[in-house]
mmCIF file of C-alpha atoms in Angstrom:
data_model
loop_
_atom_site.group_PDB
_atom_site.id
_atom_site.type_symbol
_atom_site.label_atom_id
_atom_site.label_comp_id
_atom_site.label_asym_id
_atom_site.label_seq_id
_atom_site.Cartn_x
_atom_site.Cartn_y
_atom_site.Cartn_z
ATOM 1 C CA MET J 1 -21.657 -22.965 -12.265
ATOM 2 C CA PRO J 2 -19.435 -21.874 -9.351
ATOM 3 C CA THR J 3 -19.479 -18.251 -8.280
ATOM 4 C CA PRO J 4 -16.369 -16.422 -9.518
ATOM 5 C CA ILE J 5 -13.926 -15.392 -6.819
ATOM 6 C CA PRO J 6 -13.895 -11.599 -6.435
ATOM 7 C CA THR J 7 -10.683 -9.625 -6.496
ATOM 8 C CA LEU J 8 -9.409 -8.226 -3.209
ATOM 9 C CA TYR J 9 -10.475 -4.826 -4.556
ATOM 10 C CA GLN J 10 -14.045 -6.018 -5.072
ATOM 11 C CA TRP J 11 -14.160 -7.847 -1.741
ATOM 12 C CA ALA J 12 -12.933 -4.775 0.146
ATOM 13 C CA GLY J 13 -15.690 -2.597 -1.313
ATOM 14 C CA GLU J 14 -14.029 -0.954 -4.325
ATOM 15 C CA GLU J 15 -12.949 2.659 -4.912
ATOM 16 C CA ALA J 16 -14.808 4.550 -2.179
ATOM 17 C CA VAL J 17 -13.516 2.169 0.493
ATOM 18 C CA PHE J 18 -9.875 2.561 -0.580
ATOM 19 C CA GLN J 19 -10.218 6.350 -0.719
ATOM 20 C CA ASN J 20 -11.768 6.421 2.754
ATOM 21 C CA LEU J 21 -9.189 4.018 4.179
ATOM 22 C CA PHE J 22 -6.222 6.089 3.102
ATOM 23 C CA ARG J 23 -7.823 9.460 3.875
ATOM 24 C CA VAL J 24 -8.590 8.413 7.463
ATOM 25 C CA PHE J 25 -5.236 6.635 7.764
ATOM 26 C CA TYR J 26 -3.113 9.588 6.634
ATOM 27 C CA ASP J 27 -5.042 11.933 8.934
ATOM 28 C CA LYS J 28 -3.823 9.669 11.758
ATOM 29 C CA VAL J 29 -0.305 9.463 10.337
ATOM 30 C CA LEU J 30 0.045 13.243 10.381
ATOM 31 C CA GLN J 31 -0.868 13.278 14.090
ATOM 32 C CA ASP J 32 1.450 10.421 14.987
ATOM 33 C CA PRO J 33 4.685 11.453 16.770
ATOM 34 C CA LEU J 34 6.772 8.787 15.005
ATOM 35 C CA LEU J 35 5.314 9.002 11.483
ATOM 36 C CA GLY J 36 4.112 12.598 11.372
ATOM 37 C CA PRO J 37 7.578 14.038 10.671
ATOM 38 C CA VAL J 38 8.119 11.581 7.791
ATOM 39 C CA PHE J 39 4.879 12.629 6.083
ATOM 40 C CA GLN J 40 4.598 16.281 7.126
ATOM 41 C CA HIS J 41 5.385 17.525 3.602
ATOM 42 C CA MET J 42 3.263 15.038 1.656
ATOM 43 C CA SER J 43 1.042 16.486 -1.030
ATOM 44 C CA LEU J 44 -2.677 16.800 -0.419
ATOM 45 C CA ASP J 45 -3.129 14.208 -3.185
ATOM 46 C CA HIS J 46 -0.935 11.602 -1.453
ATOM 47 C CA PRO J 47 -3.800 9.632 0.162
ATOM 48 C CA ARG J 48 -5.662 9.510 -3.169
ATOM 49 C CA HIS J 49 -2.573 8.312 -5.054
ATOM 50 C CA VAL J 50 -1.839 5.605 -2.469
ATOM 51 C CA ALA J 51 -5.493 4.517 -2.593
ATOM 52 C CA HIS J 52 -5.231 4.267 -6.389
ATOM 53 C CA PHE J 53 -1.970 2.299 -6.114
ATOM 54 C CA VAL J 54 -3.218 -0.248 -3.577
ATOM 55 C CA ALA J 55 -6.590 -0.570 -5.319
ATOM 56 C CA GLU J 56 -4.813 -1.320 -8.598
ATOM 57 C CA VAL J 57 -2.502 -3.844 -6.927
ATOM 58 C CA PHE J 58 -5.600 -5.515 -5.409
ATOM 59 C CA GLY J 59 -7.239 -5.947 -8.824
ATOM 60 C CA GLY J 60 -8.996 -2.616 -9.225
ATOM 61 C CA PRO J 61 -8.937 -0.309 -12.220
ATOM 62 C CA PRO J 62 -5.542 1.046 -13.338
ATOM 63 C CA LYS J 63 -6.092 4.550 -11.953
ATOM 64 C CA TYR J 64 -2.592 4.822 -10.501
ATOM 65 C CA THR J 65 -0.919 3.984 -13.796
ATOM 66 C CA GLN J 66 -3.388 5.661 -16.141
ATOM 67 C CA GLU J 67 -4.761 8.668 -14.227
ATOM 68 C CA ASP J 68 -1.892 9.430 -11.846
ATOM 69 C CA GLY J 69 0.924 8.642 -14.287
ATOM 70 C CA GLY J 70 2.395 6.216 -11.799
ATOM 71 C CA SER J 71 4.132 2.871 -12.053
ATOM 72 C CA HIS J 72 5.820 0.417 -9.743
ATOM 73 C CA ALA J 73 9.109 2.255 -10.332
ATOM 74 C CA VAL J 74 7.476 5.589 -9.486
ATOM 75 C CA MET J 75 6.118 4.216 -6.201
ATOM 76 C CA ILE J 76 9.533 2.796 -5.302
ATOM 77 C CA ALA J 77 11.168 6.129 -6.183
ATOM 78 C CA HIS J 78 9.044 7.873 -3.545
ATOM 79 C CA HIS J 79 10.833 5.822 -0.869
ATOM 80 C CA ILE J 80 14.439 6.271 -2.041
ATOM 81 C CA GLY J 81 16.533 8.068 0.550
ATOM 82 C CA LYS J 82 13.760 8.294 3.180
ATOM 83 C CA MET J 83 15.783 6.163 5.619
ATOM 84 C CA LEU J 84 12.774 4.348 7.030
ATOM 85 C CA ASP J 85 13.350 1.900 9.858
ATOM 86 C CA GLU J 86 11.628 -0.990 11.585
ATOM 87 C CA PRO J 87 9.850 1.067 14.294
ATOM 88 C CA LYS J 88 8.341 3.333 11.610
ATOM 89 C CA ARG J 89 7.361 0.352 9.470
ATOM 90 C CA LYS J 90 5.649 -1.377 12.378
ATOM 91 C CA ARG J 91 3.818 1.796 13.393
ATOM 92 C CA TRP J 92 2.682 2.363 9.778
ATOM 93 C CA ILE J 93 1.178 -1.144 9.666
ATOM 94 C CA GLU J 94 -0.354 -0.793 13.137
ATOM 95 C CA LEU J 95 -2.112 2.450 12.174
ATOM 96 C CA LEU J 96 -3.263 1.114 8.818
ATOM 97 C CA LEU J 97 -4.697 -2.102 10.268
ATOM 98 C CA GLY J 98 -6.387 -0.119 13.041
ATOM 99 C CA THR J 99 -7.899 2.159 10.417
ATOM 100 C CA ALA J 100 -9.070 -0.891 8.435
ATOM 101 C CA ASP J 101 -10.930 -2.063 11.551
ATOM 102 C CA GLU J 102 -12.300 1.403 12.245
ATOM 103 C CA ILE J 103 -13.780 1.902 8.784
ATOM 104 C CA GLY J 104 -15.132 -1.649 8.617
ATOM 105 C CA LEU J 105 -12.956 -3.366 6.025
ATOM 106 C CA PRO J 106 -13.941 -7.035 5.787
ATOM 107 C CA ALA J 107 -12.705 -8.931 8.826
ATOM 108 C CA ASP J 108 -12.803 -12.428 7.369
ATOM 109 C CA PRO J 109 -9.528 -14.305 7.837
ATOM 110 C CA GLU J 110 -8.817 -14.862 4.154
ATOM 111 C CA PHE J 111 -9.125 -11.180 3.259
ATOM 112 C CA ARG J 112 -7.179 -10.032 6.312
ATOM 113 C CA SER J 113 -4.456 -12.590 5.612
ATOM 114 C CA SER J 114 -4.056 -11.191 2.100
ATOM 115 C CA LEU J 115 -4.152 -7.594 3.366
ATOM 116 C CA VAL J 116 -1.573 -8.219 6.098
ATOM 117 C CA GLY J 117 0.583 -10.216 3.699
ATOM 118 C CA TYR J 118 0.628 -7.337 1.226
ATOM 119 C CA LEU J 119 1.328 -4.728 3.919
ATOM 120 C CA GLU J 120 4.195 -6.792 5.325
ATOM 121 C CA TRP J 121 5.644 -7.365 1.847
ATOM 122 C CA GLY J 122 5.242 -3.780 0.661
ATOM 123 C CA SER J 123 6.396 -2.095 3.859
ATOM 124 C CA ARG J 124 9.518 -4.244 4.070
ATOM 125 C CA ILE J 125 10.354 -3.407 0.463
ATOM 126 C CA ALA J 126 9.804 0.285 1.290
ATOM 127 C CA VAL J 127 12.310 0.040 4.153
ATOM 128 C CA ILE J 128 14.856 -1.721 1.924
ATOM 129 C CA ASN J 129 14.475 0.880 -0.820
ATOM 130 C CA SER J 130 14.478 3.813 1.588
ATOM 131 C CA GLY J 131 18.182 3.240 2.156
ATOM 132 C CA ALA J 132 18.976 3.120 -1.549
ATOM 133 C CA THR J 133 20.445 5.990 -3.539
ATOM 134 C CA GLU J 134 19.144 4.732 -6.895
ATOM 135 C CA ASN J 135 15.884 3.112 -7.886
ATOM 136 C CA PRO J 136 16.378 -0.664 -8.206
ATOM 137 C CA VAL J 137 13.146 -1.035 -10.212
ATOM 138 C CA ALA J 138 13.207 -0.361 -13.950
ATOM 139 C CA ASP J 139 10.506 1.817 -15.503
ATOM 140 C CA THR J 140 9.419 -1.206 -17.513
ATOM 141 C CA GLU J 141 8.686 -3.386 -14.474
ATOM 142 C CA PRO J 142 4.991 -4.247 -14.187
ATOM 143 C CA MET J 143 2.819 -3.166 -11.302
ATOM 144 C CA PRO J 144 2.612 -5.773 -8.563
ATOM 145 C CA HIS J 145 -0.638 -7.724 -8.361
ATOM 146 C CA TRP J 146 -1.856 -9.177 -5.103
ATOM 147 C CA GLY J 147 -4.569 -11.756 -4.725
ATOM 148 C CA TRP J 148 -5.853 -14.439 -2.439
ATOM 149 C CA GLY J 149 -2.842 -16.749 -2.861
ATOM 150 C CA GLU J 150 0.721 -17.023 -1.742
ATOM 151 C CA THR J 151 3.776 -15.055 -2.765
ATOM 152 C CA GLY J 152 6.118 -16.368 -5.436
ATOM 153 C CA GLY J 153 8.935 -17.508 -3.154
ATOM 154 C CA PRO J 154 11.818 -15.760 -1.381
ATOM 155 C CA TYR J 155 12.256 -12.055 -2.099
ATOM 156 C CA GLN J 156 15.089 -11.250 -4.453
ATOM 157 C CA ALA J 157 15.983 -7.618 -4.968
ATOM 158 C CA PRO J 158 16.095 -6.494 -8.617
ATOM 159 C CA ILE J 159 19.586 -6.426 -10.028
#
């Protein structure tokens, strides 16, 4: 019988790894001259909530939706009106990938391809939504799920 393929969450190392990743990452973000001002007023729980969100998207337990009261629409709402831009997006990814290396996230190409793919997808959506005045995602929209495969085709903004 073939070995089942683990989720990205399992492959990364599960809850403690996601918590560590985003704790170390946001410590760096706060010190960064480009990103620090964007995040200077974030709550102390922000790294934990983001860890729960990404862990859930990567196949982990539904802590973001069940414990934090979050949803895909809630995450999108946090970006509305933030006026993010390409230099900030690129720096965010650069710091997060550097932190992934620093804390020892798996370096195999398949995992890193999925991680980078998700970060590119999510950060570009964050930039798009940061210029919006209303949330384009309905409260009923499901959480995104990211795995080892490809995306579902060209991005189409919700109508």
